[in-house]
Short mmCIF file of C-alpha atoms and ligand atoms in Angstrom, two decimals:
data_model
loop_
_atom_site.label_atom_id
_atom_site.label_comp_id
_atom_site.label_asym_id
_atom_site.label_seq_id
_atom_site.Cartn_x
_atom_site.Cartn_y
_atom_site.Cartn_z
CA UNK A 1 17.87 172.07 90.40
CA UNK A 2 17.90 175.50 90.64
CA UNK A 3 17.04 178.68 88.58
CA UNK A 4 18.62 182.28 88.01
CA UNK A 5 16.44 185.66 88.57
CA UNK A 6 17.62 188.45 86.89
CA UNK A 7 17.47 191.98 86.78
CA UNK A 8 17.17 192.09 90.61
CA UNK A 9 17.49 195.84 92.45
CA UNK A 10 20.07 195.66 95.10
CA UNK A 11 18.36 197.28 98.07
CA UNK A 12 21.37 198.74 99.80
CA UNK A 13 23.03 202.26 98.72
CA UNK A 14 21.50 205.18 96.31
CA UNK A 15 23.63 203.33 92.89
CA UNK A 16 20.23 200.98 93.36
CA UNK A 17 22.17 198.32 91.01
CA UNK A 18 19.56 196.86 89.02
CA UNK A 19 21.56 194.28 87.11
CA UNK A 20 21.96 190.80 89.80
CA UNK A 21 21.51 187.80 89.24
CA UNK A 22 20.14 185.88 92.39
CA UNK A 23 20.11 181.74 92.09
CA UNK A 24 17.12 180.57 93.99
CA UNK A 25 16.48 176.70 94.92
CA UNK A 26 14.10 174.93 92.80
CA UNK A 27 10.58 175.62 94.82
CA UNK A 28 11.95 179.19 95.16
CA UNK A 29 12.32 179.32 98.78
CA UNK A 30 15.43 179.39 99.19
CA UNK A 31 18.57 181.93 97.99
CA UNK A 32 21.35 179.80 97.36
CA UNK A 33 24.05 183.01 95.51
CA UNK A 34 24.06 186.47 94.70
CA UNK A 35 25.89 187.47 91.59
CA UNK A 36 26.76 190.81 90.19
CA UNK A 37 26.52 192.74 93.59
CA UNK A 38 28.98 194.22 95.50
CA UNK A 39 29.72 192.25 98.90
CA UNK A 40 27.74 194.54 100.85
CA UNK A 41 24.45 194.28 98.66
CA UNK A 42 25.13 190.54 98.50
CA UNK A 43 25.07 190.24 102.22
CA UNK A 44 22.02 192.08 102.84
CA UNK A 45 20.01 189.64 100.11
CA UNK A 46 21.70 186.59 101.66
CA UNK A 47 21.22 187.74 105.34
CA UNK A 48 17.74 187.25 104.89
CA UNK A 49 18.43 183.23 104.84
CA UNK A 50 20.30 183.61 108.58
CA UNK A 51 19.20 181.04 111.19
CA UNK A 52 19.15 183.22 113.78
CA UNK A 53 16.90 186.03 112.18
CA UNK A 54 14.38 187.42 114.09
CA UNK A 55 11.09 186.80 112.75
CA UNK A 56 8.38 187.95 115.40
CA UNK A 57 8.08 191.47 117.55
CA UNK A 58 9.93 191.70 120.57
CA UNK A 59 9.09 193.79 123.37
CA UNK A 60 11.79 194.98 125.86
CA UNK A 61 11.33 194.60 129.43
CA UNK A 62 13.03 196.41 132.62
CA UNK A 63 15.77 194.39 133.24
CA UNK A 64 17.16 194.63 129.31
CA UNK A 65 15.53 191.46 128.24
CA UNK A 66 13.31 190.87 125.45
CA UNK A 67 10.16 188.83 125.07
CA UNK A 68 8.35 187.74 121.80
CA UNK A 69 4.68 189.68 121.43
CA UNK A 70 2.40 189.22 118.58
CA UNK A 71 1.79 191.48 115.71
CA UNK A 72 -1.58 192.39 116.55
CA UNK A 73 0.31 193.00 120.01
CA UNK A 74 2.68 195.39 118.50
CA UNK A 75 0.11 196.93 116.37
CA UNK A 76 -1.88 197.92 119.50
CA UNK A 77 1.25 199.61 121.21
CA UNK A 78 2.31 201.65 118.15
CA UNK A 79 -1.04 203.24 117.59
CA UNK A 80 -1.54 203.48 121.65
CA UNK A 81 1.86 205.51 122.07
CA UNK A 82 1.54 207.58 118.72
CA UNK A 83 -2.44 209.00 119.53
CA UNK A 84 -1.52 209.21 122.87
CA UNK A 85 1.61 211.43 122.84
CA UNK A 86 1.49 215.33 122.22
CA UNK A 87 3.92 215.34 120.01
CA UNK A 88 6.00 211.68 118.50
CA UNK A 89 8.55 212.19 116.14
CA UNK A 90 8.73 209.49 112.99
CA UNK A 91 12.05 209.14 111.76
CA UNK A 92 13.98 206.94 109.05
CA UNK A 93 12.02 206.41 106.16
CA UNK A 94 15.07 205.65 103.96
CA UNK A 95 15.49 201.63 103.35
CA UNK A 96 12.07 201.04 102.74
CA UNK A 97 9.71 201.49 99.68
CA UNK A 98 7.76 204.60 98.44
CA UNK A 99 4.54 202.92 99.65
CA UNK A 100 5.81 202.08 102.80
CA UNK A 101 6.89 205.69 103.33
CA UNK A 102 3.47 207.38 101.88
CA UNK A 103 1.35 205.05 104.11
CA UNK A 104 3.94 205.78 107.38
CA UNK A 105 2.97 210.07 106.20
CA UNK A 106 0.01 209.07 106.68
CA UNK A 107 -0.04 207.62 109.57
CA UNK A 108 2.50 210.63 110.49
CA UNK A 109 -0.44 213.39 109.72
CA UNK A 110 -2.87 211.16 111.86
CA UNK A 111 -1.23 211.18 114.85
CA UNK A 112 0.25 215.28 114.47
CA UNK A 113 4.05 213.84 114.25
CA UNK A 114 7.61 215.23 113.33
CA UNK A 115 8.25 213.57 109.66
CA UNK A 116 11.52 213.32 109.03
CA UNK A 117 14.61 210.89 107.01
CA UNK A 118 18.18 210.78 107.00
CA UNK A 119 18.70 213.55 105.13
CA UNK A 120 18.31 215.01 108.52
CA UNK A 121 21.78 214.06 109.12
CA UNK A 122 23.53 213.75 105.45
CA UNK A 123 22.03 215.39 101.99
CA UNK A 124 19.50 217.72 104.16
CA UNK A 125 22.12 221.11 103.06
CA UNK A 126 21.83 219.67 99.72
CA UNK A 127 17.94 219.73 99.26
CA UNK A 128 18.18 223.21 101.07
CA UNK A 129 20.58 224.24 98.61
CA UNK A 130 18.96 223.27 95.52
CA UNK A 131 15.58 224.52 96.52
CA UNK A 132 18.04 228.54 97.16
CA UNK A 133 19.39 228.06 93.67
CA UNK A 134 18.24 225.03 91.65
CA UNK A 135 20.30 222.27 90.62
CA UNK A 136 21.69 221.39 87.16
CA UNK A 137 21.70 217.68 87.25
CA UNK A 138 21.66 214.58 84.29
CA UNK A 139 20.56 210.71 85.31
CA UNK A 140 23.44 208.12 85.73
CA UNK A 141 22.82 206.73 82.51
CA UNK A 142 24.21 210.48 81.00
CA UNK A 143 26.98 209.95 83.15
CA UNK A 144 28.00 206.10 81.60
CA UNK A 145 27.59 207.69 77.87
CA UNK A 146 28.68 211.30 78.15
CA UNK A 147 30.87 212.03 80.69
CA UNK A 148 34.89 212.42 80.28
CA UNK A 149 35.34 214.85 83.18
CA UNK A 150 34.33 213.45 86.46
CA UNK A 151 34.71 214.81 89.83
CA UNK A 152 34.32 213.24 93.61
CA UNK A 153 34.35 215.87 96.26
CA UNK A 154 33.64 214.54 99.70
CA UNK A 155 32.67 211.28 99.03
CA UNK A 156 33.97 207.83 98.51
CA UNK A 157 32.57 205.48 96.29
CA UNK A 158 34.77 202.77 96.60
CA UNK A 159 33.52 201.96 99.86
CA UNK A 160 30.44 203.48 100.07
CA UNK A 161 29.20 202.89 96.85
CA UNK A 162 31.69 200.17 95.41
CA UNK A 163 29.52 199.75 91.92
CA UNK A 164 29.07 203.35 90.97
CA UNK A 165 32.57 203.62 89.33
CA UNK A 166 32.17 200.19 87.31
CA UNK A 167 28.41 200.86 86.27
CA UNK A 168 28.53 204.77 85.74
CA UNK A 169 31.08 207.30 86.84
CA UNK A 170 34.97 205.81 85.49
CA UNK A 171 35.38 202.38 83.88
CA UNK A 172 32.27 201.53 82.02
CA UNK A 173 32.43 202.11 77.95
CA UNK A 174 29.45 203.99 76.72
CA UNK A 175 27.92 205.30 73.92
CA UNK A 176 30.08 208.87 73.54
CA UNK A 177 33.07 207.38 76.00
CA UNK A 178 33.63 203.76 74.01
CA UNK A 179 37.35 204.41 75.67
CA UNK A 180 35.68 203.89 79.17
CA UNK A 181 38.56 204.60 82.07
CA UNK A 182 41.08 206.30 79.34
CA UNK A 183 38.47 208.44 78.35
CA UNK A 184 38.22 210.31 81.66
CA UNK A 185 39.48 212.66 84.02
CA UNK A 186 38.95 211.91 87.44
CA UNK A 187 39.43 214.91 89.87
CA UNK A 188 39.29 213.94 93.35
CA UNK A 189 38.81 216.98 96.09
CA UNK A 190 39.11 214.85 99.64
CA UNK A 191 41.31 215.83 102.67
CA UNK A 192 42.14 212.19 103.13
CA UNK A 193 43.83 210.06 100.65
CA UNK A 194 41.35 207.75 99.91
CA UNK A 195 40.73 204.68 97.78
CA UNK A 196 39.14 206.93 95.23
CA UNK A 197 41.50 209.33 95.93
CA UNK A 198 44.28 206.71 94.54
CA UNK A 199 42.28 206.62 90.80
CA UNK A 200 42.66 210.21 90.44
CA UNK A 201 44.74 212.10 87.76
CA UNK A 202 43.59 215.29 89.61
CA UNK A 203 44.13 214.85 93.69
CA UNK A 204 42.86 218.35 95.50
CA UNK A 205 43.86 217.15 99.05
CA UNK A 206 41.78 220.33 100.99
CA UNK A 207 42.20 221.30 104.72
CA UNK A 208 39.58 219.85 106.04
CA UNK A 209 36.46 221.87 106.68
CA UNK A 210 37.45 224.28 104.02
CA UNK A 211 35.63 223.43 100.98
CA UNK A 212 33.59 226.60 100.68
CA UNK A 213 36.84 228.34 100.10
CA UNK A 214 38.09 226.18 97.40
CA UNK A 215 34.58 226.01 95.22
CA UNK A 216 35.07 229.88 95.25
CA UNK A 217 38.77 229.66 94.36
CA UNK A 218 38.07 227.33 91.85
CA UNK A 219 34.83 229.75 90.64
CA UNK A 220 37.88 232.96 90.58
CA UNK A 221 40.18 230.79 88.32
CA UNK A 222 37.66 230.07 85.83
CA UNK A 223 36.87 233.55 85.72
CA UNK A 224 40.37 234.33 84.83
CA UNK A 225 40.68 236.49 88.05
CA UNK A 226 44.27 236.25 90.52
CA UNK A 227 43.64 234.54 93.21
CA UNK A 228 45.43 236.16 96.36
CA UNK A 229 48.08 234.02 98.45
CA UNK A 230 50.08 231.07 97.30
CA UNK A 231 47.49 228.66 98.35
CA UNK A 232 43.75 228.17 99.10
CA UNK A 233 42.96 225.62 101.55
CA UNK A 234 45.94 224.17 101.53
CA UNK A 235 45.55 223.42 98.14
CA UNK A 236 48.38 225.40 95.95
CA UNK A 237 47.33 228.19 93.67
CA UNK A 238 48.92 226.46 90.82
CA UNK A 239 47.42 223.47 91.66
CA UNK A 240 43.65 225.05 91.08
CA UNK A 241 44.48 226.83 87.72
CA UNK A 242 45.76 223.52 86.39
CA UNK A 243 42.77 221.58 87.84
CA UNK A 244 40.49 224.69 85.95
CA UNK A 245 42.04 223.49 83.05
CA UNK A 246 41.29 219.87 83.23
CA UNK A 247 37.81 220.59 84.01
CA UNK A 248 36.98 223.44 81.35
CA UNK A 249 39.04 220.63 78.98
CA UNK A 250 36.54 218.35 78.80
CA UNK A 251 32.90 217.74 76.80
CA UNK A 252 30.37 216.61 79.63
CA UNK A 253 31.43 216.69 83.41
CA UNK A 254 29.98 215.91 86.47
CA UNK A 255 30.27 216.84 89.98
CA UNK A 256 29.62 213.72 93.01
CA UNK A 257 29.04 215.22 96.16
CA UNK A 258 29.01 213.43 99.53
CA UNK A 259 28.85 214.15 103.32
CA UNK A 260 32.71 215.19 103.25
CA UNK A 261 31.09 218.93 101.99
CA UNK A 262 27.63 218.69 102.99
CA UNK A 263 28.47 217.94 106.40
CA UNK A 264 31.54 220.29 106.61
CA UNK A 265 31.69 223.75 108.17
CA UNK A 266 29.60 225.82 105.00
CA UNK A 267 26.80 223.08 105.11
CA UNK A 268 24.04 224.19 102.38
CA UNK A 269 26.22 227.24 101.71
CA UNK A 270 29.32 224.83 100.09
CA UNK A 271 26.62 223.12 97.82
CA UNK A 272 25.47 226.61 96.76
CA UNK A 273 28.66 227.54 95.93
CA UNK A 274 29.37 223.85 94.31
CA UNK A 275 26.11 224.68 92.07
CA UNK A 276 27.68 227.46 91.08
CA UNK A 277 30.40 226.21 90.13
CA UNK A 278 28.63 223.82 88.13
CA UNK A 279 26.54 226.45 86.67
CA UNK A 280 29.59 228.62 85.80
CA UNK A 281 31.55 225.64 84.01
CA UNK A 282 28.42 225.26 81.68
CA UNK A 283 29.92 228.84 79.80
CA UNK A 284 32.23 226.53 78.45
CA UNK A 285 31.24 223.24 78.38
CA UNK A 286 28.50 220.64 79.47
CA UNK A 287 28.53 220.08 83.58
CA UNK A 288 26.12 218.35 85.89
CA UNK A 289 25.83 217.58 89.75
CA UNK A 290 24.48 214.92 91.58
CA UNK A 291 24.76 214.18 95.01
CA UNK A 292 26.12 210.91 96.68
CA UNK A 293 22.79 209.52 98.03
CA UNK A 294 23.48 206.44 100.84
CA UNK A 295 20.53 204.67 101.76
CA UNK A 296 18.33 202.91 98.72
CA UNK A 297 15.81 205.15 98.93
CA UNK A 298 16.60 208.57 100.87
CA UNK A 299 15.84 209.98 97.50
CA UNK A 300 12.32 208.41 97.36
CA UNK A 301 11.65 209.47 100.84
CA UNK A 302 12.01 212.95 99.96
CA UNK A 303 9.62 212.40 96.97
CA UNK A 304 7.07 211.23 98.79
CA UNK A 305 7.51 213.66 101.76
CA UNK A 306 7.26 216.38 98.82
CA UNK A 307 4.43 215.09 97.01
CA UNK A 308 2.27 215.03 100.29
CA UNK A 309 3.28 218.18 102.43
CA UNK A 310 5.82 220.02 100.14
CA UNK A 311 9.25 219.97 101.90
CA UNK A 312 11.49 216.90 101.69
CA UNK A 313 12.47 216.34 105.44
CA UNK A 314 12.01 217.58 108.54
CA UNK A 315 8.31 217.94 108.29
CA UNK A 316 6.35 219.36 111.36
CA UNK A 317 3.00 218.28 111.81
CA UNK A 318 2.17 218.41 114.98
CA UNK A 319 0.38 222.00 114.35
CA UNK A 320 -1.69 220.37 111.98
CA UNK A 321 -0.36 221.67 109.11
CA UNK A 322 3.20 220.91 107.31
CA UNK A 323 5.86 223.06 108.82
CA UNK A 324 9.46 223.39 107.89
CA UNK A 325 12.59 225.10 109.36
CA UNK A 326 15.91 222.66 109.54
CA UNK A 327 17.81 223.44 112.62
CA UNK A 328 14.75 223.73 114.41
CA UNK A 329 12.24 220.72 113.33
CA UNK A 330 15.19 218.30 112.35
CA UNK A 331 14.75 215.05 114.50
CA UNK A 332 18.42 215.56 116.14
CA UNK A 333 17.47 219.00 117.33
CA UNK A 334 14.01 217.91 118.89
CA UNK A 335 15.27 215.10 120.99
CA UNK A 336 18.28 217.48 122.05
CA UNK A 337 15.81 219.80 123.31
CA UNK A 338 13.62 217.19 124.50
CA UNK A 339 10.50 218.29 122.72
CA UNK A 340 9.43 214.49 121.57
CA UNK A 341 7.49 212.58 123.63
CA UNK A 342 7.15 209.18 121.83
CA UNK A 343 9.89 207.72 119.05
CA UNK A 344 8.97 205.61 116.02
CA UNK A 345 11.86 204.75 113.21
CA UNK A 346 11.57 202.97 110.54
CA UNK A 347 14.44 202.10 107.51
CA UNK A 348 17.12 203.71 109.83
CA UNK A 349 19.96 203.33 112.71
CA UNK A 350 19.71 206.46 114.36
CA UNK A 351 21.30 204.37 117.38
CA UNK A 352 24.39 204.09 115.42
CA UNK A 353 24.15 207.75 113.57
CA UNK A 354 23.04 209.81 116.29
CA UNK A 355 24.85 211.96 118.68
CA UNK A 356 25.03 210.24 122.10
CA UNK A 357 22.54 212.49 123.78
CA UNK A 358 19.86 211.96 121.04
CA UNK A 359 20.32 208.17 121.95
CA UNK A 360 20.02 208.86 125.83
CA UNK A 361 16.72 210.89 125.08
CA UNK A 362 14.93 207.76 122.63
CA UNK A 363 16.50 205.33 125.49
CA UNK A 364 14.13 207.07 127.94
CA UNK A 365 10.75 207.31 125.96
CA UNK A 366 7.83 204.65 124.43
CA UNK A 367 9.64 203.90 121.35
CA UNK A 368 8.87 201.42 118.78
CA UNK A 369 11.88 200.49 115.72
CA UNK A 370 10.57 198.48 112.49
CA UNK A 371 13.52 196.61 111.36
CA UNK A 372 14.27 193.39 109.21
CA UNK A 373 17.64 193.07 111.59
CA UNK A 374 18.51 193.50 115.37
CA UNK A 375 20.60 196.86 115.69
CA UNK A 376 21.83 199.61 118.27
CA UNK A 377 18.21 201.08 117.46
CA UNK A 378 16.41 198.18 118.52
CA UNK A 379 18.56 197.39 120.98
CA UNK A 380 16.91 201.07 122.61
CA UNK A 381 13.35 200.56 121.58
CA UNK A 382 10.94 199.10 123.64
CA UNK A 383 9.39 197.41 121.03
CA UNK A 384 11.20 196.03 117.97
CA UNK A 385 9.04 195.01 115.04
CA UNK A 386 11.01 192.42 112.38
CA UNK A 387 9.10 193.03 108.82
CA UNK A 388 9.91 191.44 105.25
CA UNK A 389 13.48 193.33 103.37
CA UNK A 390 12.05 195.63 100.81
CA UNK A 391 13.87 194.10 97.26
CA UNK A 392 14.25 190.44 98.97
CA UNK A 393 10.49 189.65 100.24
CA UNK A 394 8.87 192.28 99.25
CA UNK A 395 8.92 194.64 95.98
CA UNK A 396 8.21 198.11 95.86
CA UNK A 397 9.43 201.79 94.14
CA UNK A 398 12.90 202.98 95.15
CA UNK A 399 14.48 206.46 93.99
CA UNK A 400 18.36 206.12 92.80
CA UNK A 401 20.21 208.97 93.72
CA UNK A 402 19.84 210.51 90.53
CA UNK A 403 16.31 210.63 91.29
CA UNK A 404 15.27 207.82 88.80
CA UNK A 405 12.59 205.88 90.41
CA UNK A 406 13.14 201.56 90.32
CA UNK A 407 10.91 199.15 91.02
CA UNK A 408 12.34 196.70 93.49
CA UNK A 409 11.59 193.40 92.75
CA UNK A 410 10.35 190.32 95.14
CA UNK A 411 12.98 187.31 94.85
CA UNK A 412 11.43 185.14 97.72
CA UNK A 413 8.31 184.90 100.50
CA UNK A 414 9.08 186.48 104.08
CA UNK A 415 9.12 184.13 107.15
CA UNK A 416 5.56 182.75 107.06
CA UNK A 417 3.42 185.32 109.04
CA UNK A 418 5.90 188.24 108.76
CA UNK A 419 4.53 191.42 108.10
CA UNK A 420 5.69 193.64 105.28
CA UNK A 421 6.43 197.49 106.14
CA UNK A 422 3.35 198.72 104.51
CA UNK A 423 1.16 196.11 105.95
CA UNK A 424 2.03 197.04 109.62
CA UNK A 425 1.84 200.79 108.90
CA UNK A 426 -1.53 200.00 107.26
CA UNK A 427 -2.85 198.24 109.99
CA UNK A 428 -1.18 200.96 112.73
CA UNK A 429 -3.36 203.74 110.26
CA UNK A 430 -6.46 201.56 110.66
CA UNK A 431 -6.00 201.22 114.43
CA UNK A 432 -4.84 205.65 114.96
CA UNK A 433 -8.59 206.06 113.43
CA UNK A 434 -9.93 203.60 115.28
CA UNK A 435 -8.34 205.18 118.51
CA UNK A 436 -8.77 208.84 117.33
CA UNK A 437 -12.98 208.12 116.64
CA UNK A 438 -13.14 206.51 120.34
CA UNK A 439 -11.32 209.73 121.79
CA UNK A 440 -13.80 211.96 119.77
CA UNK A 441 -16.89 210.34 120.58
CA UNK A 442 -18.94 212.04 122.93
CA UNK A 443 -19.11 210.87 126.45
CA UNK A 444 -22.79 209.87 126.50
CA UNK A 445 -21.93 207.16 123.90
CA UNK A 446 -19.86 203.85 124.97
CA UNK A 447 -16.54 205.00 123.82
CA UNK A 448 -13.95 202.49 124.15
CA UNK A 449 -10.91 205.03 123.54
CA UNK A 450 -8.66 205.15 126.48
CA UNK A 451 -6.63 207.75 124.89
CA UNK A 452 -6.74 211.63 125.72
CA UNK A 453 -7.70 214.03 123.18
CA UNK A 454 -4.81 216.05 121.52
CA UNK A 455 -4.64 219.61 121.15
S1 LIG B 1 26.91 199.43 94.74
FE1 LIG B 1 25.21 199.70 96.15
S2 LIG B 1 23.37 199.12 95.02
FE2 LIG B 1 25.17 198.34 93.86
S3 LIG B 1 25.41 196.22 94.57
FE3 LIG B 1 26.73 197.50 95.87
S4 LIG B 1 25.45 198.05 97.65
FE4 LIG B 1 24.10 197.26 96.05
#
């Protein structure tokens, strides 16, 4: 026997698919099929059942080995390195739940750290952007029931996000677009010819790096103005009034943004300029923009980060008070200049996203990576802590990229004894304290803190 849960959230990419169907064994121990999900979101829920999961810390020794430690073991060395470097950096934050995170800031304010998530190295031009000129935006649901113009620029959601199209942005029928697909236009703006480049009606193949200079061409055509030359980033001026057209055509559009701009030469100045663009359609019609978030819950991350200390990533706190200057207090830049003494991540593979030298730098210091699954991260830390997967064996609020917030649900117990997330980072706050009252003690008393005193 066997029985169906439904309404699961996938805990994979920002579309946060809350609509699975997971068959568990009868004494609900087991996950026996995933349905609904795309293969990537069904692999992470049915990795959890692999045999050769790691299920307790591992600490890694000189010669590249690893040996199993406890919990309470791997408690001790977090909260050791983080009160007893000047200055750690936290980083990740982004596949794990809101709790997690606001626990980890915590922890992060203890201890004086850099705070910082992916959108150190993705959507960070985008939040900079939208907090120059403020974003016109809708929820995905808006999208599904309103939209009939629909643009991708710099993204691709047929790998990265293979649900979106069915569940929001092209093929699903909704309440104003009952046509679905034949309904919509679908404007693609992508140097490469994609797989979502292949569903377009309207292909913009740019020169790559020059999508600042498009958004403003396209901004001059809607104004009626000439634009000078025969072509604007490779993209022929006939071309761009005709795609004008299409777009000013329509009764509800919306922009999708992804790394292809925000990550391009421009940076926070393209997504300016793509607000703007937004903003200007809305003299004629209805247009939104929403970016392309990746992990589950980058979005949430730079909630939480916002609720506690005001700025959304890249949060300095070794100062003691919330600082804020991308470029300089990003977590790339710091180990680049070698201003980090100590290394914790947590929901993230800066092994495999980093430059090369970052890597080097984190290879070198006490580092400690919490992480369902062994990767190039882990493989550099010298402790690796396995927890329970957030929306598996654990629940917990998750932000979709739209910035509607989801309650991940628990399908199945952790390996008995495994920690959740939140209950290491709890027990790493209750140790800092611990740590941080022994340092402060006088001397006269029989302090027990071995750790030095920060500045
Ligand atoms: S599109 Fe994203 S959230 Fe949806 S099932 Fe696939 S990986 Fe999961």
């Amino acid at each position: 026997m066997t029985k169906d849960i439904r309404d699961v959230v996938c805990p994979f990419c920002g579309t946060l698919c809350d609509d699975l169907v997971v068959t568990v064994s009868d004494d609900g121990k087991k996950i026996i099929n995933v349905e609904n999900a795309c293969t990537i979101g069904a692999e992470k829920i049915l990795h959890s059942q692999a045999s050769d999961r790691v299920t307790r810390p591992r600490k890694l020794l000189e010669d590249g080995s690893a040996v199993e430690i406890t919990y309470a073991e791997a408690i001790e060395y977090t909260a050791q390195m983080l009160v007893n470097s000047k200055k750690p950096t936290m980083y990740g934050w982004s596949s794990t739940s809101c709790e997690a995170q606001s626990v980890g800031h915590e922890v992060a304010e203890e201890v004086g750290a850099l705070v910082d998530n992916t959108a150190a190295v993705c959507h960070g031009p985008t939040l900079i952007a939208l907090q120059n000129v403020g974003v016109p935006s809708c929820t995905l649901g808006e999208v599904k029931n309103r939209a009939d113009r629909v643009i991708f620029w710099g993204c691709n959601p047929a790998h990265a996000h293979p649900r979106h199209m069915s569940r929001y942005s092209i093929f699903p029928r909704g309440y104003f677009t009952g046509k679905g697909h034949s309904n919509r236009k679908i404007i693609v703006v992508d140097p490469r010819s994609t797989d979502t480049a292949k569903m377009a009606d309207v292909l913009l193949q740019i020169k790559q790096g020059y999508d600042y200079e498009l958004l403003q061409a396209l901004r001059t055509a809607l104004r009626g103005e000439d634009i000078t030359g025969d072509e604007v980033a490779g993209v022929p001026k006939k071309t761009i009034y005709d795609a004008v057209e299409v777009l000013k055509s329509g009764r509800f559009g919306v922009i999708f943004f992804g790394m292809g701009v925000t990550q391009s030469l421009g940076k926070d100045h393209n997504i300016d300029s793509a607000i703007g663009l937004t903003r200007d359609l809305n003299n004629y019609t209805k247009y939104s923009i929403v970016a392309m978030r990746g992990h589950y819950n980058v979005a949430g991350s730079g909630q939480v980060l916002g609720w506690q200390f005001g700025y959304p990533f890249s949060v300095d706190l070794s100062r003691g008070f919330a600082r804020y200057n991308p470029g300089e207090t990003g977590t790339v830049e710091v180990l680049l200049r070698e201003e980090v003494d100590a290394v914790f991540v947590l929901g993230s593979d800066p092994g495999a996203h980093f430059p090369m030298a970052c890597n080097k730098v984190i290879a070198k210091l006490p580092s400690v990576t919490i992480d369902p699954a062994i990767s190039p991260t882990t493989e550099i830390s010298k402790v690796h802590v396995p927890v329970a997967i957030v929306g598996v064996e654990v629940g917990g609020n998750c932000y979709r990229m739209d910035n509607v917030p989801i309650e991940a649900r628990k399908i199945v117990d952790p390996p008995e004894g495994m920690l959740t997330d939140e209950e290491f980072l709890t027990a790493v706050l209750a140790r800092v304290k611990e740590l941080k009252a022994a340092q402060a003690a006088p001397v006269s008393t029989k302090a027990s803190g071995s750790g030095k005193v920060k500045a």
